[in-house]
Amino acid sequence: MTSLQDLHSAGTGPVVLSIDAMGGDRGPATVVAGIARSARVNPHLRFLLHGPEDELTRLVSKRKGLAERCEIRHAEGVVSMHDKPSQVMRQGKGTSMWSTLEAVRNGEATVAVSCGNTGALMALSMVRLRKLPGVNRPAIAVLWPSRNPHGFNVMLDVGADIRADAQDLLQYALMGVSYARNGLGLPSPRVGLLNVGTEEHKGRAELKEAFDLIHGQAKSANFEFVGFVEGGDIPGDICDVIVTDGFTGNVALKTGEGTAKLIGDLLREAFAFSPLSRLASVLAFTSLQRLKKRIDPRRVNGGVFLGLNGTVVKSHGAADATGVSAAVKLAFELAQSGFNERLAARVASTLEAQQDAPNTNNTNG
Amino acid sequence: MTSLQDLHSAGTGPVVLSIDAMGGDRGPATVVAGIARSARVNPHLRFLLHGPEDELTRLVSKRKGLAERCEIRHAEGVVSMHDKPSQVMRQGKGTSMWSTLEAVRNGEATVAVSCGNTGALMALSMVRLRKLPGVNRPAIAVLWPSRNPHGFNVMLDVGADIRADAQDLLQYALMGVSYARNGLGLPSPRVGLLNVGTEEHKGRAELKEAFDLIHGQAKSANFEFVGFVEGGDIPGDICDVIVTDGFTGNVALKTGEGTAKLIGDLLREAFAFSPLSRLASVLAFTSLQRLKKRIDPRRVNGGVFLGLNGTVVKSHGAADATGVSAAVKLAFELAQSGFNERLAARVASTLEAQQDAPNTNNTNG
């Protein structure tokens, strides 16, 4: 195996990702299958792979050409889906998850990818990578299939924290804008603030306050603020970035996924119903595959942790090789665009602007 | 036109519904078309129709056989979608919405149906019908297409109030159970409390407290409590009733609707893509119609206001005749089952049980 650190520090060409092989529902074989798939289509990818050395060596050696692009870092411990974040923070040293983050912390890799326990991964990321200056609560952002020409909207927070005050929501807006700019290539993203109505707002004082804060930053931070949006706008085309607290965002995300999955299953049933409908499904195969690809949650697999000194991509726990590969692709794109440095700069400059502004209360923590 | 009051007070046979002809996006012609459709298939239906007499008389006379089953109550004013609830509460007298609720208040009709402004309708309903004894916050419940054999789950609150404390969530559970029992025919409904995870619960103290309260009432109120559920379970089959606050519920409802609509549109595009896929759509027509019927939001049109002295069905503002007819069907079923009396009895008896229980804090308002 090659040492990858030299390649990485060269700054051009190869991108090194730090991959947690353990903790997903399907085990390390699926993770290795996923990175092998990505490696085949992208010659610039290199991996630091964390987990039990013997098992990983065996799995990697089965995939042609992978061993040369993959350095295995031995880690005995595994964070399970049932481990409590607080426990993992205290006793997580020696786990593959810890080791994965450590490689980003010490600059060996640009982005970390894990299929493991979300709560534990966020807790460990906060402790080991630490928050960016000016960020009070990091957030998890996802790409959501939408009616927009670029095919996706950014939504955050989908579950890093169940609470968010007005200042947090402003930071989510700024981080979401950075993500949309670097991840979706939108020069001036449109931001919407999720609420139960667009016109009038009863209660939830923090949303009204966040409305004013975000509105006040739109011009200087070069985004458009479309105001309050509703649940139906998350897959819509009136904005590119949807800002909400982690409780609401998490429920919305899982509701959308559940609804899409139900419709998909019912569609399959409908096509299996009669000989005629089975024939129809054959004729429509290509069109349906195109649709499936458009809305397949595995293709947009990967929540991104924003607001830390380093980028972490959280792949779905139940991700298969396609899902892992999609998360790796996302991690590669974010690494290559220098996303985290840009985001840090954006948050810092807005913080300054807020502090300089004569009419704004400085409520930064 | 016949006077319907005598028919109604007889208690058997005909069911009188109070219908707001105004305030929907498509105007009174659509409402009249909807009730005409319901009247054709259900001989037990009678209507009190509220709005401008001349216009309604003209519209009703165009529908064969409708005039005999329909009494028009003149009301000049219309509550628009942009009117503020607080305004309507003060100045709403003389509107068709007010008149519609008044017929339920004075016992002429069992259930009210309106396509109008949700906030205004809830505000007026609170003032005119008043809350049931023991209910602190009324809720809006919807039927949600699901994997359950009965095809739907009940979810509440989807937007009556953006806040709910633990005691409110308990009442939502009890009201949702009554609705599932009477509306879906489930003798012992399974209740889930919406959260961001099923195992462990970080923060949101009111959810933990509500967990204990609902758990404590399950046996005596004859339902099963499955504990915390996630957004993906709303269209799922692990529970029949999903309990949440009106902010989260409203976002989830609109996210689900928006997702279903996006997939439907993409599906149509997919089938229009090539001559082969167009042929496929013809062959699969019957199966796809069946699927469409299963998830068509118009077929489950109608949020039900629970916790008032009288039942109010809120039809979607953009409902077409099919949608209005679905809301009327729901109103009929609830009227016929004596739903509101049962719900009132359930809430009252649980209230007593809670007050009698030695170990429970009595926090009823």
XYZ file of C-alpha atoms in Angstrom:
730
model
C 0.000 0.000 0.000
C 1.171 3.536 -0.817
C 1.380 6.298 1.739
C -1.226 8.791 0.682
C -0.150 11.745 2.701
C 2.366 12.920 0.158
C -0.151 12.760 -2.630
C -2.630 14.747 -0.625
C -0.260 17.471 0.416
C 0.627 18.038 -3.225
C -2.768 19.750 -3.471
C -3.478 18.825 -7.066
C -4.655 15.600 -8.593
C -5.618 12.963 -6.056
C -8.201 13.602 -3.374
C -7.874 11.605 -0.153
C -11.075 10.640 1.653
C -11.204 9.131 5.130
C -13.678 6.234 5.171
C -15.232 4.541 8.197
C -15.613 0.919 7.098
C -17.658 -0.048 10.155
C -20.937 0.882 11.817
C -23.254 0.615 8.800
C -26.150 -1.864 8.841
C -24.609 -3.960 6.073
C -21.075 -4.226 7.392
C -17.656 -3.447 5.882
C -18.080 -5.579 2.733
C -20.711 -3.119 1.472
C -18.526 -0.124 2.252
C -15.584 -1.674 0.406
C -17.851 -2.534 -2.534
C -19.007 1.093 -2.577
C -15.546 2.654 -2.579
C -14.385 0.132 -5.192
C -17.222 1.273 -7.433
C -16.231 4.931 -6.976
C -12.543 4.117 -7.518
C -13.327 2.489 -10.867
C -15.022 5.608 -12.288
C -12.810 8.254 -10.658
C -9.034 7.912 -11.020
C -8.397 10.853 -8.641
C -9.758 9.077 -5.565
C -7.593 7.736 -2.742
C -8.863 6.279 0.527
C -7.862 5.956 4.152
C -9.978 3.044 5.317
C -10.609 2.565 9.042
C -11.531 -0.704 10.793
C -10.137 -4.159 11.715
C -7.032 -4.579 9.561
C -7.284 -8.292 8.792
C -10.875 -8.165 7.665
C -10.398 -5.011 5.609
C -7.230 -6.290 3.949
C -9.085 -9.400 2.885
C -12.057 -7.399 1.530
C -9.897 -4.859 -0.283
C -7.671 -7.498 -1.889
C -10.734 -9.014 -3.537
C -11.336 -5.795 -5.489
C -8.995 -5.388 -8.412
C -6.821 -2.285 -8.244
C -8.251 -1.059 -4.948
C -5.329 -1.980 -2.670
C -3.008 0.443 -4.456
C -5.350 3.365 -3.766
C -6.336 2.433 -0.265
C -4.446 2.650 3.016
C -5.918 0.661 5.870
C -5.817 2.111 9.378
C -6.403 -0.486 12.018
C -9.154 0.243 14.530
C -10.556 -2.439 16.792
C -13.666 -0.786 18.170
C -16.987 -0.217 16.407
C -19.620 2.374 17.307
C -22.958 0.585 17.066
C -26.307 2.111 16.132
C -27.407 1.740 19.740
C -24.456 3.465 21.409
C -25.315 6.737 23.073
C -23.502 9.806 21.708
C -22.435 10.844 25.227
C -20.836 7.420 25.795
C -19.056 7.484 22.452
C -17.662 10.936 23.212
C -16.069 9.604 26.396
C -15.080 6.114 25.313
C -14.934 6.335 21.524
C -11.155 6.377 21.211
C -9.982 3.308 19.357
C -13.146 3.008 17.263
C -13.097 3.205 13.481
C -15.285 6.320 13.680
C -12.770 8.139 15.890
C -9.919 7.104 13.650
C -11.828 8.275 10.550
C -12.333 11.762 11.980
C -8.754 11.894 13.264
C -7.423 11.661 9.710
C -9.392 14.801 8.784
C -8.381 16.515 12.017
C -4.671 16.051 11.319
C -4.993 16.983 7.654
C -4.306 13.593 6.086
C -7.716 13.578 4.401
C -10.075 16.364 3.338
C -13.457 14.781 3.951
C -14.664 11.954 6.213
C -17.393 9.471 5.217
C -19.267 7.198 7.642
C -22.423 5.052 7.530
C -22.481 4.890 11.324
C -24.687 6.181 14.133
C -25.581 9.809 13.262
C -25.779 11.109 16.819
C -22.433 9.612 17.785
C -20.786 10.815 14.573
C -22.005 14.375 15.164
C -20.945 14.297 18.824
C -17.481 12.981 17.971
C -17.144 15.456 15.088
C -17.942 18.352 17.416
C -15.340 17.205 19.940
C -12.559 16.223 17.535
C -13.002 18.668 14.624
C -14.557 21.460 16.676
C -16.940 24.124 15.462
C -15.938 26.829 12.997
C -15.444 30.231 14.601
C -18.823 32.000 14.677
C -20.903 28.818 14.384
C -22.988 28.005 17.438
C -24.686 24.827 16.206
C -23.396 22.744 13.306
C -26.094 21.414 10.975
C -26.712 18.427 8.730
C -27.635 19.361 5.164
C -29.135 17.053 2.532
C -29.851 17.330 -1.175
C -33.556 16.903 -1.880
C -34.938 15.990 -5.345
C -36.799 19.055 -6.587
C -38.448 20.748 -9.556
C -35.488 23.081 -9.983
C -33.459 22.767 -13.204
C -30.431 21.557 -11.228
C -32.631 18.741 -9.858
C -32.023 19.236 -6.132
C -32.609 21.615 -3.284
C -30.465 21.921 -0.172
C -32.255 21.475 3.149
C -30.817 21.975 6.622
C -30.800 21.191 9.531
C -32.160 17.648 9.200
C -31.188 16.509 12.663
C -27.885 17.722 14.109
C -29.761 19.568 16.849
C -33.447 19.585 17.716
C -33.374 23.260 18.627
C -32.347 26.366 16.720
C -32.659 30.009 17.671
C -32.797 32.898 15.211
C -29.015 33.283 15.082
C -28.613 29.536 14.404
C -31.125 29.758 11.574
C -29.145 32.636 10.055
C -25.983 30.519 10.208
C -27.855 27.606 8.596
C -28.872 29.982 5.795
C -25.258 31.054 5.237
C -23.940 27.491 5.368
C -26.740 26.293 3.059
C -25.881 29.056 0.592
C -22.238 27.956 0.599
C -23.291 24.369 0.027
C -25.645 25.284 -2.834
C -22.930 27.422 -4.414
C -20.213 24.741 -4.198
C -22.347 21.597 -4.372
C -24.946 22.675 -6.951
C -23.017 25.423 -8.755
C -25.580 28.166 -8.067
C -23.952 31.619 -7.972
C -26.770 33.348 -6.053
C -28.943 30.728 -4.304
C -32.502 31.527 -3.224
C -33.144 30.849 0.471
C -36.516 30.050 2.066
C -37.303 29.813 5.781
C -39.658 26.915 6.571
C -42.902 27.855 8.299
C -46.580 26.820 8.363
C -47.691 29.676 6.118
C -46.101 32.201 3.816
C -48.100 35.319 4.542
C -48.674 35.696 8.180
C -46.820 34.183 11.030
C -48.488 33.348 14.308
C -46.182 32.496 17.201
C -42.691 30.972 17.055
C -40.908 34.203 17.772
C -37.539 32.805 16.633
C -38.824 32.439 13.079
C -39.879 36.068 12.839
C -36.545 37.133 14.249
C -34.672 34.806 11.883
C -36.673 36.266 8.990
C -35.262 39.723 9.748
C -31.716 38.466 10.336
C -31.589 36.481 7.086
C -33.222 39.300 5.150
C -30.596 41.690 6.499
C -27.688 39.520 5.306
C -28.969 38.607 1.847
C -27.367 41.437 -0.068
C -23.920 41.369 1.496
C -23.729 37.554 1.439
C -24.925 37.472 -2.171
C -28.047 35.338 -1.920
C -31.743 35.965 -2.482
C -34.151 35.598 0.428
C -37.630 34.514 -0.707
C -39.086 34.648 2.835
C -41.224 31.993 4.470
C -41.853 28.787 2.545
C -44.005 25.735 3.336
C -43.436 21.978 3.337
C -44.643 21.720 -0.253
C -41.804 24.014 -1.352
C -39.074 21.621 -0.144
C -39.296 19.624 -3.411
C -40.455 22.776 -5.264
C -38.778 25.445 -7.382
C -39.324 28.717 -5.551
C -36.080 28.390 -3.598
C -32.834 26.401 -3.620
C -32.054 26.299 0.104
C -34.618 25.464 2.804
C -33.705 26.505 6.335
C -35.305 24.937 9.411
C -34.525 23.515 12.848
C -33.290 19.930 13.154
C -36.503 18.540 14.621
C -38.756 19.799 11.844
C -36.148 19.059 9.186
C -35.671 15.495 10.366
C -39.415 14.791 10.382
C -39.807 16.379 6.934
C -36.901 14.380 5.495
C -38.194 11.063 6.790
C -41.768 11.895 5.768
C -40.627 12.671 2.234
C -38.541 9.487 2.046
C -41.404 7.402 3.447
C -43.891 8.882 1.002
C -41.600 8.307 -1.978
C -40.987 4.741 -0.889
C -44.705 4.007 -0.447
C -45.490 5.368 -3.910
C -42.610 3.375 -5.409
C -43.885 0.166 -3.830
C -47.463 0.820 -4.925
C -46.207 1.530 -8.440
C -44.398 -1.802 -8.535
C -47.574 -3.519 -7.325
C -49.603 -1.734 -10.001
C -47.251 -2.950 -12.724
C -47.302 -6.509 -11.420
C -51.085 -6.593 -11.281
C -52.050 -8.045 -14.684
C -50.330 -9.475 -17.794
C -51.137 -6.216 -19.571
C -49.564 -4.048 -16.892
C -46.531 -6.353 -16.758
C -46.088 -5.857 -20.504
C -46.468 -2.126 -19.977
C -43.692 -2.113 -17.418
C -41.381 -3.749 -19.943
C -42.215 -1.150 -22.586
C -41.800 1.734 -20.151
C -38.635 0.289 -18.596
C -36.199 2.945 -19.805
C -38.470 5.836 -18.881
C -39.163 4.385 -15.451
C -35.476 3.797 -14.821
C -34.854 7.438 -15.619
C -37.550 8.445 -13.126
C -36.180 6.064 -10.515
C -32.721 7.471 -10.907
C -34.084 10.960 -10.463
C -35.756 10.219 -7.123
C -33.775 7.234 -5.820
C -32.694 8.228 -2.308
C -29.503 6.163 -2.742
C -28.358 8.523 -5.491
C -28.443 11.510 -3.186
C -27.119 9.563 -0.236
C -25.145 11.629 2.205
C -26.018 14.253 4.739
C -23.197 16.758 5.086
C -22.161 18.078 8.494
C -21.663 21.810 8.129
C -20.016 24.243 10.513
C -17.017 22.169 11.579
C -13.274 22.408 10.873
C -13.525 19.731 8.233
C -16.321 18.174 6.216
C -18.090 14.982 7.279
C -20.438 13.087 4.973
C -22.924 10.879 6.791
C -24.109 8.096 4.535
C -27.408 6.340 5.305
C -26.916 3.484 7.782
C -28.736 1.089 5.479
C -26.811 2.234 2.383
C -25.870 -0.441 -0.143
C -22.839 -0.195 -2.438
C -24.665 2.284 -4.715
C -25.450 4.431 -1.701
C -21.905 4.356 -0.352
C -20.590 5.210 -3.781
C -22.947 8.206 -3.996
C -21.702 9.455 -0.613
C -18.106 9.052 -1.784
C -18.885 11.008 -4.968
C -20.362 13.839 -2.905
C -17.355 13.813 -0.569
C -15.018 14.005 -3.563
C -16.847 16.977 -5.068
C -16.838 18.882 -1.791
C -13.155 18.119 -1.240
C -12.209 19.224 -4.723
C -14.101 22.518 -4.567
C -12.350 23.558 -1.367
C -15.834 23.804 0.077
C -15.015 23.969 3.762
C -12.547 26.824 3.416
C -15.093 28.817 1.445
C -17.817 28.132 3.982
C -15.554 29.172 6.865
C -14.704 32.403 5.043
C -18.373 33.133 4.387
C -19.406 32.640 8.009
C -16.484 34.702 9.262
C -17.135 37.639 6.930
C -20.847 37.705 7.791
C -19.989 37.645 11.456
C -17.816 40.692 10.934
C -20.474 42.445 8.892
C -22.991 41.820 11.671
C -20.647 43.148 14.304
C -19.890 46.236 12.243
C -23.508 46.991 11.409
C -24.713 49.843 13.628
C -28.392 48.747 13.791
C -28.010 45.061 14.512
C -27.954 43.487 17.930
C -24.863 41.422 18.313
C -26.157 38.156 19.637
C -23.347 35.912 18.508
C -22.295 33.283 20.996
C -87.271 23.692 -0.862
C -88.076 21.506 2.146
C -87.333 22.499 5.682
C -84.651 20.082 6.777
C -84.819 20.591 10.489
C -87.662 18.123 10.995
C -85.842 15.454 9.035
C -82.716 15.973 11.064
C -84.379 15.898 14.465
C -85.968 12.565 13.600
C -82.479 11.138 14.153
C -82.726 8.348 11.619
C -82.404 8.372 7.887
C -81.322 11.686 6.441
C -78.154 13.401 7.585
C -78.038 17.183 7.303
C -74.689 18.799 6.523
C -74.009 22.523 6.673
C -72.009 23.596 3.620
C -70.089 26.819 3.078
C -70.463 27.525 -0.649
C -67.957 30.372 -0.608
C -64.278 30.956 0.192
C -62.756 28.144 -1.894
C -60.319 28.962 -4.687
C -62.711 27.735 -7.366
C -65.885 29.482 -6.221
C -69.399 28.222 -5.433
C -69.989 26.421 -8.765
C -67.383 23.826 -7.753
C -68.904 23.368 -4.303
C -72.365 22.883 -5.785
C -70.952 20.421 -8.337
C -69.341 18.518 -5.462
C -72.443 18.245 -3.299
C -74.500 17.306 -6.372
C -72.096 14.438 -6.997
C -72.440 13.249 -3.390
C -76.223 13.633 -3.489
C -76.455 11.388 -6.542
C -74.694 8.473 -4.827
C -76.069 8.940 -1.308
C -79.836 9.282 -0.886
C -79.507 10.070 2.843
C -77.775 13.402 2.323
C -79.427 16.777 2.876
C -77.690 20.149 2.723
C -77.904 23.595 4.242
C -76.015 25.700 1.719
C -74.627 29.104 2.779
C -73.827 32.024 0.459
C -75.449 34.623 -1.837
C -78.994 33.358 -2.420
C -79.437 34.405 -6.052
C -76.209 32.882 -7.252
C -76.674 29.670 -5.279
C -80.295 29.237 -6.380
C -79.167 29.524 -9.976
C -76.321 27.013 -9.502
C -78.446 24.503 -7.564
C -81.327 24.647 -10.052
C -78.943 23.522 -12.798
C -78.346 20.222 -10.953
C -81.197 17.792 -11.350
C -82.813 16.757 -8.067
C -80.523 18.888 -5.896
C -82.963 21.695 -5.075
C -85.259 19.321 -3.159
C -82.430 18.239 -0.869
C -80.851 21.587 -0.395
C -81.909 24.602 1.638
C -80.131 27.841 0.805
C -79.264 30.247 3.618
C -78.468 33.681 2.355
C -75.143 35.178 3.445
C -73.670 38.220 1.766
C -70.126 38.231 3.114
C -67.245 35.995 2.109
C -64.139 35.217 4.162
C -61.219 35.422 1.743
C -57.982 33.426 1.913
C -56.168 36.622 2.904
C -58.401 37.667 5.805
C -56.747 37.462 9.185
C -58.358 35.076 11.685
C -58.485 37.800 14.355
C -60.366 40.119 11.969
C -62.823 37.408 10.976
C -63.513 36.638 14.637
C -64.538 40.244 15.219
C -66.204 41.086 11.911
C -67.149 37.685 10.499
C -70.864 37.881 11.262
C -72.846 37.860 8.024
C -70.301 35.746 6.155
C -71.159 32.342 4.692
C -68.562 30.774 7.008
C -70.221 32.175 10.116
C -73.650 31.086 8.910
C -72.331 27.581 8.136
C -71.036 27.122 11.690
C -74.185 28.660 13.171
C -76.290 25.840 11.714
C -74.155 23.308 13.613
C -74.174 25.439 16.746
C -77.964 25.566 16.878
C -78.363 21.884 16.033
C -79.827 22.182 12.549
C -76.913 20.259 11.043
C -74.457 17.728 12.470
C -71.291 18.554 10.586
C -70.036 21.700 8.822
C -67.976 21.631 5.605
C -65.950 24.564 4.250
C -63.216 25.071 1.621
C -62.362 28.462 3.125
C -59.437 30.005 4.986
C -58.247 27.429 7.547
C -57.080 29.889 10.187
C -60.296 31.871 10.042
C -62.427 28.719 10.087
C -60.631 27.416 13.170
C -60.847 30.780 14.928
C -64.574 31.120 14.194
C -65.182 27.486 15.174
C -63.492 28.056 18.536
C -65.611 31.115 19.215
C -68.962 29.850 17.946
C -68.849 26.112 18.703
C -66.520 26.385 21.709
C -64.112 23.758 22.951
C -65.243 20.465 24.450
C -64.883 20.320 28.235
C -61.365 19.111 29.040
C -59.878 20.075 25.681
C -57.296 22.822 25.843
C -56.362 23.032 22.152
C -58.547 21.668 19.344
C -56.638 19.901 16.569
C -56.949 19.278 12.846
C -56.711 15.606 11.886
C -56.166 14.218 8.390
C -56.266 10.765 6.844
C -52.889 9.862 5.323
C -52.447 7.106 2.682
C -50.512 4.318 4.394
C -49.341 0.728 4.208
C -51.972 -0.363 6.701
C -54.685 -2.739 5.457
C -57.351 -0.050 5.950
C -55.301 2.173 3.612
C -55.001 5.252 5.828
C -53.477 6.540 9.021
C -54.815 9.376 11.140
C -52.415 12.241 11.814
C -52.975 15.222 14.096
C -52.449 18.125 14.686
C -51.690 19.346 11.159
C -52.024 23.025 11.890
C -54.724 24.149 14.320
C -52.069 25.413 16.724
C -48.319 25.684 16.296
C -47.689 24.744 19.924
C -48.673 21.737 22.004
C -47.663 20.801 25.534
C -47.685 17.270 26.933
C -51.309 17.464 28.056
C -52.354 18.709 24.600
C -50.528 15.808 22.976
C -52.380 13.382 25.261
C -55.671 14.926 24.183
C -54.633 14.666 20.529
C -53.943 10.964 21.141
C -57.406 10.450 22.636
C -59.133 12.412 19.891
C -57.122 10.621 17.212
C -58.094 7.267 18.708
C -61.767 8.272 18.577
C -61.374 9.340 14.959
C -59.599 6.101 13.978
C -62.279 4.078 15.749
C -65.209 5.893 14.113
C -63.652 6.964 10.831
C -61.560 3.860 10.046
C -63.439 1.249 12.083
C -60.435 0.193 14.187
C -61.506 -1.127 17.604
C -58.123 -0.662 19.315
C -56.005 1.807 17.333
C -52.221 1.900 17.708
C -50.879 5.336 18.599
C -47.391 6.680 17.847
C -45.841 9.909 19.109
C -43.790 11.665 16.409
C -40.145 12.291 17.264
C -36.730 12.346 15.587
C -35.758 8.894 16.839
C -37.483 5.901 18.354
C -35.003 4.786 20.975
C -33.582 7.676 22.780
C -34.928 11.111 23.091
C -32.716 14.119 23.428
C -34.396 17.359 24.481
C -37.978 18.471 23.847
C -39.110 17.798 27.383
C -42.791 17.922 26.423
C -42.396 14.827 24.253
C -40.928 12.777 27.069
C -43.686 13.923 29.370
C -46.336 13.212 26.720
C -44.849 9.733 26.273
C -45.572 8.945 29.920
C -49.047 10.513 29.885
C -50.161 8.649 26.751
C -48.608 5.427 27.989
C -50.527 5.803 31.247
C -53.893 6.164 29.481
C -53.549 3.419 26.877
C -55.127 0.623 28.849
C -58.113 2.465 30.252
C -58.837 4.263 26.969
C -58.483 1.010 25.026
C -55.712 1.798 22.598
C -52.187 0.523 22.062
C -49.254 2.918 22.484
C -46.304 2.004 20.266
C -44.127 4.831 21.625
C -42.048 7.231 19.548
C -42.298 6.985 15.773
C -40.457 8.834 12.990
C -41.522 10.704 9.859
C -41.183 7.532 7.778
C -43.860 5.869 9.916
C -46.543 8.408 8.962
C -47.306 6.493 5.737
C -46.183 3.228 7.404
C -47.912 0.352 9.163
C -46.533 0.319 12.703
C -49.277 2.603 14.007
C -52.677 3.946 12.987
C -52.625 7.339 14.710
C -49.667 9.745 14.608
C -49.633 12.442 17.275
C -47.626 15.659 16.899
C -47.816 19.423 17.353
C -49.426 21.559 14.639
C -46.186 23.071 13.368
C -44.453 19.749 12.741
C -47.672 18.138 11.497
C -48.334 20.917 9.025
C -44.816 20.776 7.597
C -44.979 16.970 7.363
C -48.383 17.051 5.634
C -47.284 19.581 3.043
C -43.940 17.826 2.509
C -45.744 14.539 1.890
C -48.210 16.166 -0.510
C -45.436 17.995 -2.332
C -43.353 14.828 -2.664
C -46.316 12.824 -3.979
C -47.135 15.549 -6.469
C -43.547 15.785 -7.718
C -43.370 12.028 -8.254
C -46.750 12.052 -10.009
C -45.593 14.784 -12.384
C -42.279 13.034 -13.085
C -44.189 9.815 -13.741
C -46.394 11.579 -16.277
C -43.285 13.014 -17.935
C -41.682 9.573 -18.013
C -44.715 8.094 -19.762
C -44.842 10.926 -22.283
C -41.148 10.576 -23.132
C -41.168 8.198 -26.096
C -43.701 6.425 -28.362
C -42.892 3.202 -26.495
C -43.546 4.710 -23.073
C -46.759 6.331 -24.364
C -47.924 2.916 -25.506
C -46.956 1.528 -22.103
C -49.081 4.119 -20.343
C -52.095 3.003 -22.382
C -51.506 -0.650 -21.476
C -51.005 0.159 -17.802
C -53.906 2.592 -17.664
C -56.184 0.591 -15.364
C -53.407 -0.284 -12.939
C -52.173 3.285 -12.832
C -55.683 4.598 -12.250
C -55.961 2.250 -9.286
C -52.692 3.576 -7.905
C -53.748 7.150 -8.525
C -56.998 6.591 -6.699
C -55.087 5.149 -3.755
C -52.861 8.175 -3.289
C -54.899 10.973 -4.891
C -55.049 13.690 -2.215
C -58.511 14.690 -3.488
C -59.875 11.324 -2.359
C -58.867 11.933 1.233
C -59.761 15.577 1.103
C -60.843 16.987 4.406
C -59.082 17.853 7.605
C -61.372 17.345 10.588
C -61.440 19.842 13.466
C -61.493 17.813 16.667
C -62.207 18.972 20.201
C -65.158 21.284 19.539
C -68.871 21.046 20.267
C -69.607 19.966 16.732
C -67.561 18.561 13.873
C -66.071 20.768 11.150
C -64.572 19.337 7.972
C -62.089 21.629 6.261
C -61.834 20.810 2.588
C -58.737 21.886 0.647
C -59.064 25.445 -0.649
C -58.168 24.324 -4.166
C -60.545 21.330 -4.070
C -62.380 20.507 -7.278
C -65.781 18.780 -7.382
C -64.171 15.388 -6.633
C -62.446 16.897 -3.611
C -65.576 18.587 -2.287
C -67.494 15.358 -2.747
C -64.835 13.462 -0.751
C -65.113 15.985 2.086
C -68.894 15.619 2.045
C -68.577 11.823 2.185
C -66.294 12.099 5.213
C -68.679 14.543 6.893
C -71.570 12.151 6.293
C -69.723 9.205 7.809
C -68.737 11.165 10.891
C -72.274 12.494 11.306
C -73.816 9.073 10.967
C -71.500 7.402 13.477
C -72.318 9.938 16.184
C -68.621 10.624 16.216
C -68.554 13.873 18.142
C -70.626 12.552 21.059
C -68.314 9.558 21.360
C -65.244 11.742 21.242
C -66.641 14.051 23.909
C -67.406 11.060 26.139
C -63.906 9.664 25.649
C -62.170 12.913 26.551
C -64.429 13.423 29.564
C -63.906 9.923 30.959
C -60.128 10.137 30.556
C -60.156 13.476 32.258
C -61.951 11.872 35.198
C -59.577 8.917 35.240
C -56.619 11.287 35.299
C -58.115 13.277 38.128
C -58.826 10.126 40.093
C -55.388 8.632 39.570
C -53.339 9.123 42.736
C -49.926 9.300 41.024
C -50.686 11.681 38.206
C -50.255 15.399 38.310
C -53.484 17.054 37.394
C -52.436 19.598 34.837
C -55.730 20.009 33.043
C -56.604 23.560 32.102
